[in-house]
mmCIF file of C-alpha atoms in Angstrom:
data_model
loop_
_atom_site.group_PDB
_atom_site.id
_atom_site.type_symbol
_atom_site.label_atom_id
_atom_site.label_comp_id
_atom_site.label_asym_id
_atom_site.label_seq_id
_atom_site.Cartn_x
_atom_site.Cartn_y
_atom_site.Cartn_z
ATOM 1 C CA MET A 1 0.173 -30.561 14.326
ATOM 2 C CA PRO A 2 2.044 -31.744 17.458
ATOM 3 C CA ILE A 3 5.681 -30.746 17.810
ATOM 4 C CA SER A 4 8.149 -33.603 18.316
ATOM 5 C CA ALA A 5 10.150 -33.771 21.548
ATOM 6 C CA PRO A 6 13.543 -33.320 19.818
ATOM 7 C CA ARG A 7 12.283 -30.244 18.027
ATOM 8 C CA VAL A 8 10.980 -28.757 21.268
ATOM 9 C CA LEU A 9 14.333 -29.431 22.902
ATOM 10 C CA TRP A 10 16.136 -27.755 20.042
ATOM 11 C CA TRP A 11 13.932 -24.678 20.124
ATOM 12 C CA ALA A 12 14.050 -24.409 23.879
ATOM 13 C CA ALA A 13 17.823 -24.643 23.976
ATOM 14 C CA LEU A 14 18.235 -21.836 21.502
ATOM 15 C CA LEU A 15 15.618 -19.451 22.927
ATOM 16 C CA LEU A 16 16.365 -16.887 20.300
ATOM 17 C CA ALA A 17 13.927 -15.101 18.054
ATOM 18 C CA PRO A 18 16.199 -14.017 15.190
ATOM 19 C CA LEU A 19 17.874 -17.421 15.067
ATOM 20 C CA ALA A 20 14.521 -18.704 13.874
ATOM 21 C CA ALA A 21 15.557 -17.246 10.535
ATOM 22 C CA LEU A 22 18.398 -19.737 10.365
ATOM 23 C CA LEU A 23 16.283 -22.612 11.615
ATOM 24 C CA PHE A 24 13.609 -22.057 8.988
ATOM 25 C CA ARG A 25 16.240 -21.681 6.269
ATOM 26 C CA TYR A 26 18.485 -24.607 7.135
ATOM 27 C CA GLN A 27 15.933 -26.981 8.691
ATOM 28 C CA PHE A 28 17.831 -27.986 11.816
ATOM 29 C CA GLN A 29 21.033 -29.151 10.170
ATOM 30 C CA PHE A 30 22.933 -29.201 13.461
ATOM 31 C CA PRO A 31 22.790 -32.430 15.485
ATOM 32 C CA ILE A 32 20.596 -32.555 18.555
ATOM 33 C CA GLN A 33 23.589 -33.939 20.455
ATOM 34 C CA ILE A 34 24.971 -30.423 20.864
ATOM 35 C CA LEU A 35 22.428 -29.947 23.647
ATOM 36 C CA LYS A 36 24.295 -32.434 25.836
ATOM 37 C CA PRO A 37 26.509 -30.970 28.589
ATOM 38 C CA ARG A 38 29.972 -30.037 27.436
ATOM 39 C CA ALA A 39 32.511 -32.672 28.428
ATOM 40 C CA ALA A 40 34.874 -31.522 31.141
ATOM 41 C CA GLU A 41 38.368 -30.708 29.932
ATOM 42 C CA PRO A 42 41.461 -31.575 31.951
ATOM 43 C CA LYS A 43 42.209 -28.637 34.240
ATOM 44 C CA ALA A 44 45.759 -28.543 33.006
ATOM 45 C CA ALA A 45 44.505 -27.825 29.509
ATOM 46 C CA MET A 46 42.323 -24.916 30.587
ATOM 47 C CA ASP A 47 43.008 -21.381 31.647
ATOM 48 C CA ALA A 48 40.649 -18.720 32.989
ATOM 49 C CA SER A 49 39.923 -17.295 29.531
ATOM 50 C CA SER A 50 38.765 -20.661 28.130
ATOM 51 C CA GLU A 51 36.362 -21.678 30.909
ATOM 52 C CA ILE A 52 32.751 -21.324 29.804
ATOM 53 C CA GLU A 53 30.049 -19.739 31.958
ATOM 54 C CA TYR A 54 27.246 -20.088 29.401
ATOM 55 C CA ASP A 55 27.013 -21.480 25.876
ATOM 56 C CA MET A 56 24.102 -20.985 23.478
ATOM 57 C CA PRO A 57 25.323 -23.071 20.527
ATOM 58 C CA GLY A 58 25.706 -21.127 17.322
ATOM 59 C CA VAL A 59 24.646 -17.916 19.003
ATOM 60 C CA LEU A 60 26.715 -16.835 21.984
ATOM 61 C CA ARG A 61 29.448 -18.080 24.294
ATOM 62 C CA TRP A 62 30.187 -16.335 27.586
ATOM 63 C CA HIS A 63 33.529 -17.071 29.205
ATOM 64 C CA LYS A 64 34.139 -16.954 32.940
ATOM 65 C CA SER A 65 36.742 -14.287 32.256
ATOM 66 C CA GLY A 66 33.936 -12.016 31.044
ATOM 67 C CA ARG A 67 34.740 -12.339 27.358
ATOM 68 C CA VAL A 68 31.687 -12.782 25.131
ATOM 69 C CA GLU A 69 31.738 -14.364 21.677
ATOM 70 C CA ARG A 70 28.727 -13.795 19.443
ATOM 71 C CA PHE A 71 28.146 -16.026 16.425
ATOM 72 C CA ASP A 72 24.732 -14.745 15.358
ATOM 73 C CA GLY A 73 23.322 -11.269 14.873
ATOM 74 C CA THR A 74 26.700 -9.774 14.030
ATOM 75 C CA ASP A 75 26.038 -8.900 10.368
ATOM 76 C CA THR A 76 25.063 -5.294 9.706
ATOM 77 C CA VAL A 77 23.891 -3.156 6.798
ATOM 78 C CA PRO A 78 24.507 0.585 6.417
ATOM 79 C CA PRO A 79 21.714 3.167 6.520
ATOM 80 C CA SER A 80 20.383 4.799 3.348
ATOM 81 C CA PRO A 81 20.202 8.557 4.020
ATOM 82 C CA SER A 82 19.131 9.287 0.437
ATOM 83 C CA GLY A 83 16.538 6.533 0.344
ATOM 84 C CA ASP A 84 16.677 2.826 -0.351
ATOM 85 C CA PRO A 85 16.138 2.231 -4.106
ATOM 86 C CA ALA A 86 13.976 -0.783 -3.271
ATOM 87 C CA ASN A 87 11.353 1.056 -1.210
ATOM 88 C CA GLY A 88 12.264 4.746 -1.105
ATOM 89 C CA VAL A 89 12.687 4.711 2.679
ATOM 90 C CA ALA A 90 15.463 6.918 3.993
ATOM 91 C CA SER A 91 17.374 5.843 7.085
ATOM 92 C CA LYS A 92 20.139 7.250 9.245
ATOM 93 C CA ASP A 93 21.943 6.511 12.496
ATOM 94 C CA VAL A 94 21.548 9.053 15.285
ATOM 95 C CA VAL A 95 22.540 9.492 18.913
ATOM 96 C CA LEU A 96 19.367 9.778 20.973
ATOM 97 C CA ASP A 97 21.014 10.442 24.316
ATOM 98 C CA PRO A 98 24.677 11.517 24.242
ATOM 99 C CA ALA A 99 25.044 11.263 28.008
ATOM 100 C CA ALA A 100 23.915 7.632 27.969
ATOM 101 C CA ASN A 101 25.634 6.849 24.651
ATOM 102 C CA LEU A 102 22.261 5.647 23.373
ATOM 103 C CA SER A 103 21.812 5.446 19.609
ATOM 104 C CA ALA A 104 19.134 4.396 17.147
ATOM 105 C CA ARG A 105 18.451 4.025 13.445
ATOM 106 C CA LEU A 106 15.665 6.268 12.115
ATOM 107 C CA TYR A 107 13.431 5.471 9.136
ATOM 108 C CA LEU A 108 11.290 7.871 7.111
ATOM 109 C CA HIS A 109 9.485 7.498 3.791
ATOM 110 C CA PRO A 110 9.737 11.071 2.396
ATOM 111 C CA PRO A 111 6.985 10.717 -0.254
ATOM 112 C CA ALA A 112 4.579 9.333 2.349
ATOM 113 C CA ALA A 113 5.494 12.092 4.790
ATOM 114 C CA ALA A 114 4.873 14.742 2.131
ATOM 115 C CA ALA A 115 1.594 13.177 1.053
ATOM 116 C CA ALA A 116 0.314 12.931 4.622
ATOM 117 C CA GLY A 117 0.419 16.702 4.996
ATOM 118 C CA LYS A 118 0.652 16.283 8.750
ATOM 119 C CA ARG A 119 2.850 14.764 11.401
ATOM 120 C CA LEU A 120 3.265 10.999 11.384
ATOM 121 C CA PRO A 121 2.943 8.470 14.196
ATOM 122 C CA VAL A 122 6.253 7.458 15.764
ATOM 123 C CA VAL A 123 7.103 3.795 16.307
ATOM 124 C CA VAL A 124 9.783 3.211 18.945
ATOM 125 C CA PHE A 125 10.958 -0.265 17.996
ATOM 126 C CA PHE A 126 13.015 -2.745 20.025
ATOM 127 C CA HIS A 127 14.638 -5.645 18.172
ATOM 128 C CA GLY A 128 14.576 -9.218 19.434
ATOM 129 C CA GLY A 129 17.490 -11.497 20.227
ATOM 130 C CA ALA A 130 16.841 -12.900 23.736
ATOM 131 C CA PHE A 131 18.522 -9.741 25.106
ATOM 132 C CA PHE A 132 21.825 -11.203 23.836
ATOM 133 C CA VAL A 133 22.344 -10.456 20.136
ATOM 134 C CA HIS A 134 21.455 -8.288 17.130
ATOM 135 C CA THR A 135 21.384 -4.530 16.635
ATOM 136 C CA ALA A 136 19.222 -2.012 14.826
ATOM 137 C CA ALA A 137 21.591 -2.450 11.850
ATOM 138 C CA SER A 138 21.032 -6.212 11.582
ATOM 139 C CA PRO A 139 19.691 -7.037 8.095
ATOM 140 C CA LEU A 140 16.532 -8.671 9.480
ATOM 141 C CA TYR A 141 15.603 -5.615 11.512
ATOM 142 C CA HIS A 142 16.742 -2.993 9.034
ATOM 143 C CA ARG A 143 14.441 -4.529 6.427
ATOM 144 C CA TYR A 144 11.496 -4.833 8.807
ATOM 145 C CA ALA A 145 11.749 -1.292 10.176
ATOM 146 C CA ALA A 146 12.053 0.223 6.704
ATOM 147 C CA THR A 147 9.067 -1.756 5.434
ATOM 148 C CA LEU A 148 6.956 -0.711 8.410
ATOM 149 C CA ALA A 149 7.934 2.948 7.969
ATOM 150 C CA ALA A 150 6.596 2.868 4.403
ATOM 151 C CA ALA A 151 3.516 0.761 5.112
ATOM 152 C CA ALA A 152 2.130 2.776 8.027
ATOM 153 C CA PRO A 153 3.526 5.374 7.171
ATOM 154 C CA ALA A 154 5.405 6.339 10.319
ATOM 155 C CA VAL A 155 8.716 7.547 11.602
ATOM 156 C CA VAL A 156 10.347 4.397 12.975
ATOM 157 C CA VAL A 157 13.029 4.687 15.649
ATOM 158 C CA SER A 158 14.847 1.349 15.975
ATOM 159 C CA VAL A 159 16.751 1.466 19.259
ATOM 160 C CA ASP A 160 20.238 0.087 19.869
ATOM 161 C CA TYR A 161 20.052 -0.975 23.486
ATOM 162 C CA ARG A 162 22.726 -2.573 25.656
ATOM 163 C CA LEU A 163 22.960 -6.355 25.469
ATOM 164 C CA ALA A 164 23.410 -9.027 28.114
ATOM 165 C CA PRO A 165 25.429 -10.636 29.550
ATOM 166 C CA GLU A 166 27.843 -7.683 29.585
ATOM 167 C CA HIS A 167 24.944 -5.406 30.517
ATOM 168 C CA PRO A 168 22.375 -7.508 32.361
ATOM 169 C CA ILE A 169 18.730 -6.602 32.728
ATOM 170 C CA PRO A 170 17.521 -4.009 33.670
ATOM 171 C CA ALA A 171 20.060 -2.232 31.382
ATOM 172 C CA ALA A 172 17.954 -2.941 28.285
ATOM 173 C CA TYR A 173 14.818 -1.654 30.031
ATOM 174 C CA ASP A 174 16.624 1.488 31.174
ATOM 175 C CA ASP A 175 17.781 2.153 27.608
ATOM 176 C CA ALA A 176 14.270 1.586 26.277
ATOM 177 C CA PHE A 177 12.784 4.133 28.664
ATOM 178 C CA ALA A 178 15.591 6.616 27.968
ATOM 179 C CA ALA A 179 14.917 6.191 24.245
ATOM 180 C CA LEU A 180 11.236 6.961 24.731
ATOM 181 C CA LYS A 181 12.037 10.142 26.646
ATOM 182 C CA ALA A 182 14.561 11.242 24.020
ATOM 183 C CA VAL A 183 12.103 10.615 21.172
ATOM 184 C CA ILE A 184 9.374 12.672 22.848
ATOM 185 C CA ALA A 185 11.788 15.551 23.392
ATOM 186 C CA ALA A 186 12.984 15.328 19.780
ATOM 187 C CA CYS A 187 9.422 15.621 18.439
ATOM 188 C CA ARG A 188 9.180 19.247 19.563
ATOM 189 C CA PRO A 189 9.353 21.758 16.684
ATOM 190 C CA ASP A 190 12.731 22.867 18.034
ATOM 191 C CA GLY A 191 13.848 19.325 18.798
ATOM 192 C CA PRO A 192 17.430 18.223 18.149
ATOM 193 C CA GLU A 193 16.597 15.582 15.512
ATOM 194 C CA PRO A 194 15.298 17.089 12.226
ATOM 195 C CA TRP A 195 13.170 14.151 11.055
ATOM 196 C CA LEU A 196 11.376 13.845 14.363
ATOM 197 C CA ALA A 197 11.081 17.629 14.800
ATOM 198 C CA ALA A 198 9.491 17.998 11.366
ATOM 199 C CA HIS A 199 7.430 14.812 11.097
ATOM 200 C CA GLY A 200 7.074 13.072 14.477
ATOM 201 C CA ASP A 201 3.812 13.316 16.404
ATOM 202 C CA ALA A 202 4.459 12.937 20.134
ATOM 203 C CA ALA A 203 0.737 12.384 20.654
ATOM 204 C CA ARG A 204 0.847 9.219 18.499
ATOM 205 C CA VAL A 205 3.676 7.092 19.853
ATOM 206 C CA VAL A 206 3.653 3.305 19.560
ATOM 207 C CA LEU A 207 6.052 1.088 21.488
ATOM 208 C CA ALA A 208 6.754 -2.037 19.446
ATOM 209 C CA GLY A 209 9.111 -4.967 19.263
ATOM 210 C CA ASP A 210 9.424 -8.651 18.501
ATOM 211 C CA SER A 211 10.208 -11.441 20.978
ATOM 212 C CA ALA A 212 12.524 -9.947 23.622
ATOM 213 C CA GLY A 213 11.848 -6.546 22.056
ATOM 214 C CA ALA A 214 8.122 -7.068 22.637
ATOM 215 C CA ASN A 215 8.930 -7.840 26.262
ATOM 216 C CA MET A 216 10.768 -4.506 26.378
ATOM 217 C CA ALA A 217 7.834 -2.650 24.841
ATOM 218 C CA HIS A 218 5.513 -4.067 27.504
ATOM 219 C CA ASN A 219 7.859 -3.205 30.352
ATOM 220 C CA THR A 220 8.456 0.311 29.028
ATOM 221 C CA ALA A 221 4.716 0.908 29.054
ATOM 222 C CA MET A 222 4.541 -0.464 32.595
ATOM 223 C CA ARG A 223 7.248 1.924 33.760
ATOM 224 C CA LEU A 224 5.536 4.854 32.068
ATOM 225 C CA ARG A 225 2.644 4.748 34.529
ATOM 226 C CA LYS A 226 5.139 5.115 37.379
ATOM 227 C CA GLU A 227 7.445 7.678 35.725
ATOM 228 C CA ARG A 228 5.618 10.213 33.602
ATOM 229 C CA VAL A 229 7.492 11.654 30.624
ATOM 230 C CA ASP A 230 7.403 15.387 29.926
ATOM 231 C CA GLY A 231 5.410 16.071 26.782
ATOM 232 C CA LEU A 232 3.740 12.651 26.906
ATOM 233 C CA GLY A 233 2.245 11.975 30.317
ATOM 234 C CA ASP A 234 1.773 8.424 31.547
ATOM 235 C CA LYS A 235 0.431 6.722 28.415
ATOM 236 C CA VAL A 236 1.527 6.090 24.837
ATOM 237 C CA SER A 237 -1.056 5.636 22.103
ATOM 238 C CA GLY A 238 -0.299 1.976 21.551
ATOM 239 C CA VAL A 239 1.890 -1.037 22.270
ATOM 240 C CA ALA A 240 2.498 -3.667 19.559
ATOM 241 C CA LEU A 241 3.787 -6.964 20.930
ATOM 242 C CA LEU A 242 4.972 -9.164 18.069
ATOM 243 C CA HIS A 243 5.383 -12.785 19.199
ATOM 244 C CA PRO A 244 6.288 -11.604 22.716
ATOM 245 C CA TYR A 245 8.859 -13.377 24.868
ATOM 246 C CA PHE A 246 7.219 -14.104 28.220
ATOM 247 C CA TRP A 247 7.761 -17.115 30.438
ATOM 248 C CA GLY A 248 7.027 -18.485 33.909
ATOM 249 C CA LYS A 249 7.982 -21.175 36.361
ATOM 250 C CA GLU A 250 4.883 -23.303 35.851
ATOM 251 C CA PRO A 251 3.894 -24.672 32.409
ATOM 252 C CA LEU A 252 1.013 -22.875 30.781
ATOM 253 C CA GLY A 253 -1.462 -24.697 28.545
ATOM 254 C CA GLY A 254 0.422 -26.974 26.169
ATOM 255 C CA GLU A 255 3.911 -25.732 27.038
ATOM 256 C CA PRO A 256 6.638 -28.354 27.531
ATOM 257 C CA THR A 257 6.722 -29.880 31.010
ATOM 258 C CA ASP A 258 10.111 -31.577 30.747
ATOM 259 C CA PRO A 259 12.344 -30.054 33.459
ATOM 260 C CA ALA A 260 15.325 -30.019 31.088
ATOM 261 C CA VAL A 261 13.391 -28.016 28.503
ATOM 262 C CA ARG A 262 12.044 -25.532 31.014
ATOM 263 C CA GLY A 263 15.437 -25.334 32.654
ATOM 264 C CA GLY A 264 16.957 -24.247 29.345
ATOM 265 C CA PHE A 265 14.550 -21.337 29.077
ATOM 266 C CA GLU A 266 15.066 -20.373 32.702
ATOM 267 C CA ARG A 267 18.850 -20.540 32.379
ATOM 268 C CA ALA A 268 18.772 -18.110 29.438
ATOM 269 C CA TRP A 269 16.678 -15.677 31.496
ATOM 270 C CA GLN A 270 19.004 -16.050 34.477
ATOM 271 C CA VAL A 271 22.006 -15.209 32.297
ATOM 272 C CA ALA A 272 20.177 -12.195 30.839
ATOM 273 C CA CYS A 273 19.418 -10.789 34.302
ATOM 274 C CA ALA A 274 22.616 -11.942 36.061
ATOM 275 C CA GLY A 275 20.613 -14.285 38.270
ATOM 276 C CA GLU A 276 18.869 -11.431 40.043
ATOM 277 C CA LEU A 277 15.293 -12.102 38.898
ATOM 278 C CA GLY A 278 13.260 -15.292 39.024
ATOM 279 C CA PRO A 279 11.143 -16.795 36.222
ATOM 280 C CA ASP A 280 7.975 -15.326 37.729
ATOM 281 C CA HIS A 281 9.252 -11.778 38.061
ATOM 282 C CA PRO A 282 6.786 -9.355 36.388
ATOM 283 C CA TYR A 283 9.449 -8.475 33.812
ATOM 284 C CA ILE A 284 9.182 -11.961 32.311
ATOM 285 C CA ASN A 285 5.771 -13.098 33.606
ATOM 286 C CA PRO A 286 3.192 -10.275 33.665
ATOM 287 C CA MET A 287 0.463 -12.759 34.604
ATOM 288 C CA ALA A 288 2.131 -13.252 37.994
ATOM 289 C CA SER A 289 1.309 -9.682 39.079
ATOM 290 C CA PRO A 290 -2.126 -8.677 37.739
ATOM 291 C CA GLU A 291 -2.376 -5.771 40.175
ATOM 292 C CA GLU A 292 0.624 -4.181 38.440
ATOM 293 C CA TRP A 293 -0.353 -5.313 34.960
ATOM 294 C CA ARG A 294 -3.576 -3.306 34.983
ATOM 295 C CA GLN A 295 -1.422 -0.164 35.132
ATOM 296 C CA LEU A 296 -0.073 -0.715 31.608
ATOM 297 C CA GLY A 297 0.581 2.775 30.231
ATOM 298 C CA CYS A 298 -1.147 2.725 26.840
ATOM 299 C CA ARG A 299 -4.556 3.088 25.234
ATOM 300 C CA ARG A 300 -4.348 0.185 22.786
ATOM 301 C CA VAL A 301 -2.502 -3.132 22.614
ATOM 302 C CA LEU A 302 -1.834 -5.380 19.627
ATOM 303 C CA VAL A 303 -0.619 -8.919 20.326
ATOM 304 C CA THR A 304 0.514 -11.076 17.410
ATOM 305 C CA THR A 305 1.631 -14.678 17.632
ATOM 306 C CA ALA A 306 1.740 -17.866 15.556
ATOM 307 C CA GLU A 307 0.527 -21.411 15.977
ATOM 308 C CA LEU A 308 4.038 -22.887 16.254
ATOM 309 C CA CYS A 309 5.607 -19.987 18.151
ATOM 310 C CA TRP A 310 7.630 -21.017 21.200
ATOM 311 C CA PHE A 311 5.618 -18.580 23.330
ATOM 312 C CA VAL A 312 2.188 -18.880 21.727
ATOM 313 C CA LYS A 313 0.501 -19.977 24.971
ATOM 314 C CA ARG A 314 1.971 -16.991 26.797
ATOM 315 C CA ALA A 315 0.858 -14.562 24.086
ATOM 316 C CA ARG A 316 -2.685 -15.892 24.126
ATOM 317 C CA ALA A 317 -2.752 -15.822 27.928
ATOM 318 C CA TYR A 318 -1.504 -12.230 27.832
ATOM 319 C CA ALA A 319 -4.371 -11.282 25.535
ATOM 320 C CA GLU A 320 -6.910 -13.028 27.747
ATOM 321 C CA GLY A 321 -5.448 -11.814 31.007
ATOM 322 C CA ILE A 322 -4.941 -8.160 30.219
ATOM 323 C CA LYS A 323 -8.683 -7.541 30.167
ATOM 324 C CA ALA A 324 -9.323 -9.754 33.167
ATOM 325 C CA CYS A 325 -6.760 -7.860 35.240
ATOM 326 C CA GLY A 326 -8.702 -4.605 34.901
ATOM 327 C CA TRP A 327 -6.795 -2.755 32.174
ATOM 328 C CA ASP A 328 -9.271 -0.479 30.400
ATOM 329 C CA GLY A 329 -7.774 -0.065 26.914
ATOM 330 C CA GLU A 330 -8.535 -1.570 23.489
ATOM 331 C CA LEU A 331 -7.100 -4.983 22.603
ATOM 332 C CA GLU A 332 -6.410 -6.582 19.211
ATOM 333 C CA VAL A 333 -5.032 -10.082 18.654
ATOM 334 C CA TYR A 334 -3.643 -11.577 15.449
ATOM 335 C CA ASP A 335 -2.725 -15.262 15.254
ATOM 336 C CA THR A 336 -1.061 -16.892 12.221
ATOM 337 C CA LYS A 337 -1.669 -20.568 11.544
ATOM 338 C CA GLY A 338 1.085 -22.999 10.635
ATOM 339 C CA GLU A 339 4.040 -20.694 11.290
ATOM 340 C CA GLY A 340 6.673 -20.367 13.993
ATOM 341 C CA HIS A 341 8.242 -17.716 16.151
ATOM 342 C CA VAL A 342 8.862 -14.422 14.261
ATOM 343 C CA TYR A 343 8.475 -16.219 10.916
ATOM 344 C CA PHE A 344 7.855 -12.801 9.316
ATOM 345 C CA LEU A 345 11.540 -11.876 9.627
ATOM 346 C CA PRO A 346 13.082 -14.678 7.532
ATOM 347 C CA LYS A 347 9.970 -15.095 5.368
ATOM 348 C CA TYR A 348 9.543 -11.367 4.818
ATOM 349 C CA ASP A 349 8.365 -11.788 1.212
ATOM 350 C CA SER A 350 5.659 -14.376 1.981
ATOM 351 C CA ASP A 351 1.938 -13.659 1.821
ATOM 352 C CA LEU A 352 1.524 -14.413 5.523
ATOM 353 C CA ALA A 353 4.283 -11.983 6.470
ATOM 354 C CA ALA A 354 2.690 -9.302 4.287
ATOM 355 C CA ARG A 355 -0.648 -9.849 6.022
ATOM 356 C CA GLU A 356 0.877 -9.562 9.479
ATOM 357 C CA LEU A 357 2.759 -6.426 8.469
ATOM 358 C CA ALA A 358 -0.516 -4.944 7.203
ATOM 359 C CA VAL A 359 -2.119 -5.634 10.594
ATOM 360 C CA VAL A 360 0.747 -3.891 12.404
ATOM 361 C CA ALA A 361 0.723 -0.935 9.987
ATOM 362 C CA ASP A 362 -3.043 -0.532 10.363
ATOM 363 C CA PHE A 363 -2.693 -0.606 14.145
ATOM 364 C CA VAL A 364 -0.044 2.147 13.985
ATOM 365 C CA ARG A 365 -2.244 4.273 11.716
ATOM 366 C CA ARG A 366 -5.151 4.030 14.137
ATOM 367 C CA CYS A 367 -3.086 4.997 17.157
#
C-alpha cells in the first residue's frame, strides 16, 4: 500500500527507531505543522542557553550552549539479578571497561544455561535510537534482550554506548568495538565477569542491533577485519542486522525524492557525526564502498526488515549487494509484510514479532 506524503514527512522528520513505538501506539496524534521551521524569536527575548541548534520534536532538543534535552528514551527499568518472574531471565548491570567507563546490562536464563550443558553463544547487542536516545535499561530494550536470551538461549550483552550530540560519531563505534574486546576477554575461564566466564563462548559471538544499533553492528564487524581482537581473530560468528539504519545521498528504489524529506534524514546524520561525515560515508552507506564492504568480519549475516520500514530499500539493497561485492559468507534475509520500522519492539506480544524473534534466535543458535 503506498505511503502518503504527510506520513513520509512525519517519519522522515523523526528518524528514530524506538519512537516508532509511540507512533504505532498513538497513531500520529501530533500535528504535521510541527515540521515547519521554528519561528524566529526577538533577539532581546533570547539568551545563549535558549537558542536551538537542532530540534527533533518530541525526542531531543540540542541548544547552542551545548545543553541537550531528551524527551524520549529516558524511562528505565532495573535489572533482575534473581530472575524476572515473567520469563526467568536474570539480568545485571556491569562495567565492561572501567578505563573507558563503558557499561552494559547482561542477560542469562539460568535454567537454559544448565540444560545446555555447554557454553552458550554470546550476543553483543546495540540498541537503536538514531544515536541520540535510549539506553540498555530502556523498557523496550530490556524486554527484547531478556526475551532473546531465553529464546536462543544465549548470554546477551546489551551495551550502553555514548550518545550524540554530546559524543558524536565515531564515539558510539569506538564504544561498540571496546565492548566486543571486553566481552571476548571476559569469556576466558578466569575472566572478570562470572556469567561470561562460566557460560560465554568466545567462538560463538554474534553482533546484533536494531536500526542505529544494526548500523553499529555492521561497522563493528567492518573494523574487526582491520583490528584483530585477541582470543577472537578477525571474524565473529554472525551479525544480525534488525531493520538497519543506512542511508545515502541519492534515492534508492522507492525512497522519497523530496529534497525536504531527504534533507531531514541527512540533517539527523550530520548532527550525529558533528558534520564530519557525508551521507555517502561507508559508516552510513556501505553500498558506496563495495571494496571495503567485502571485508565484513563475520561468517554469517542476518538482515531483517519490514514492508513499511523507513529503510526497507536500503536493507534489501544491503542483502543483494553484500554477495555482489565479493563477501564470501552465508546470508539470510527475513522480510515482514504490512509492518513498519522495528514494529517488534512496541508490538512485542504479536504473532509477527514472535516469528521474527524466532528467526533471530535460530540464527544465534546456528552461529
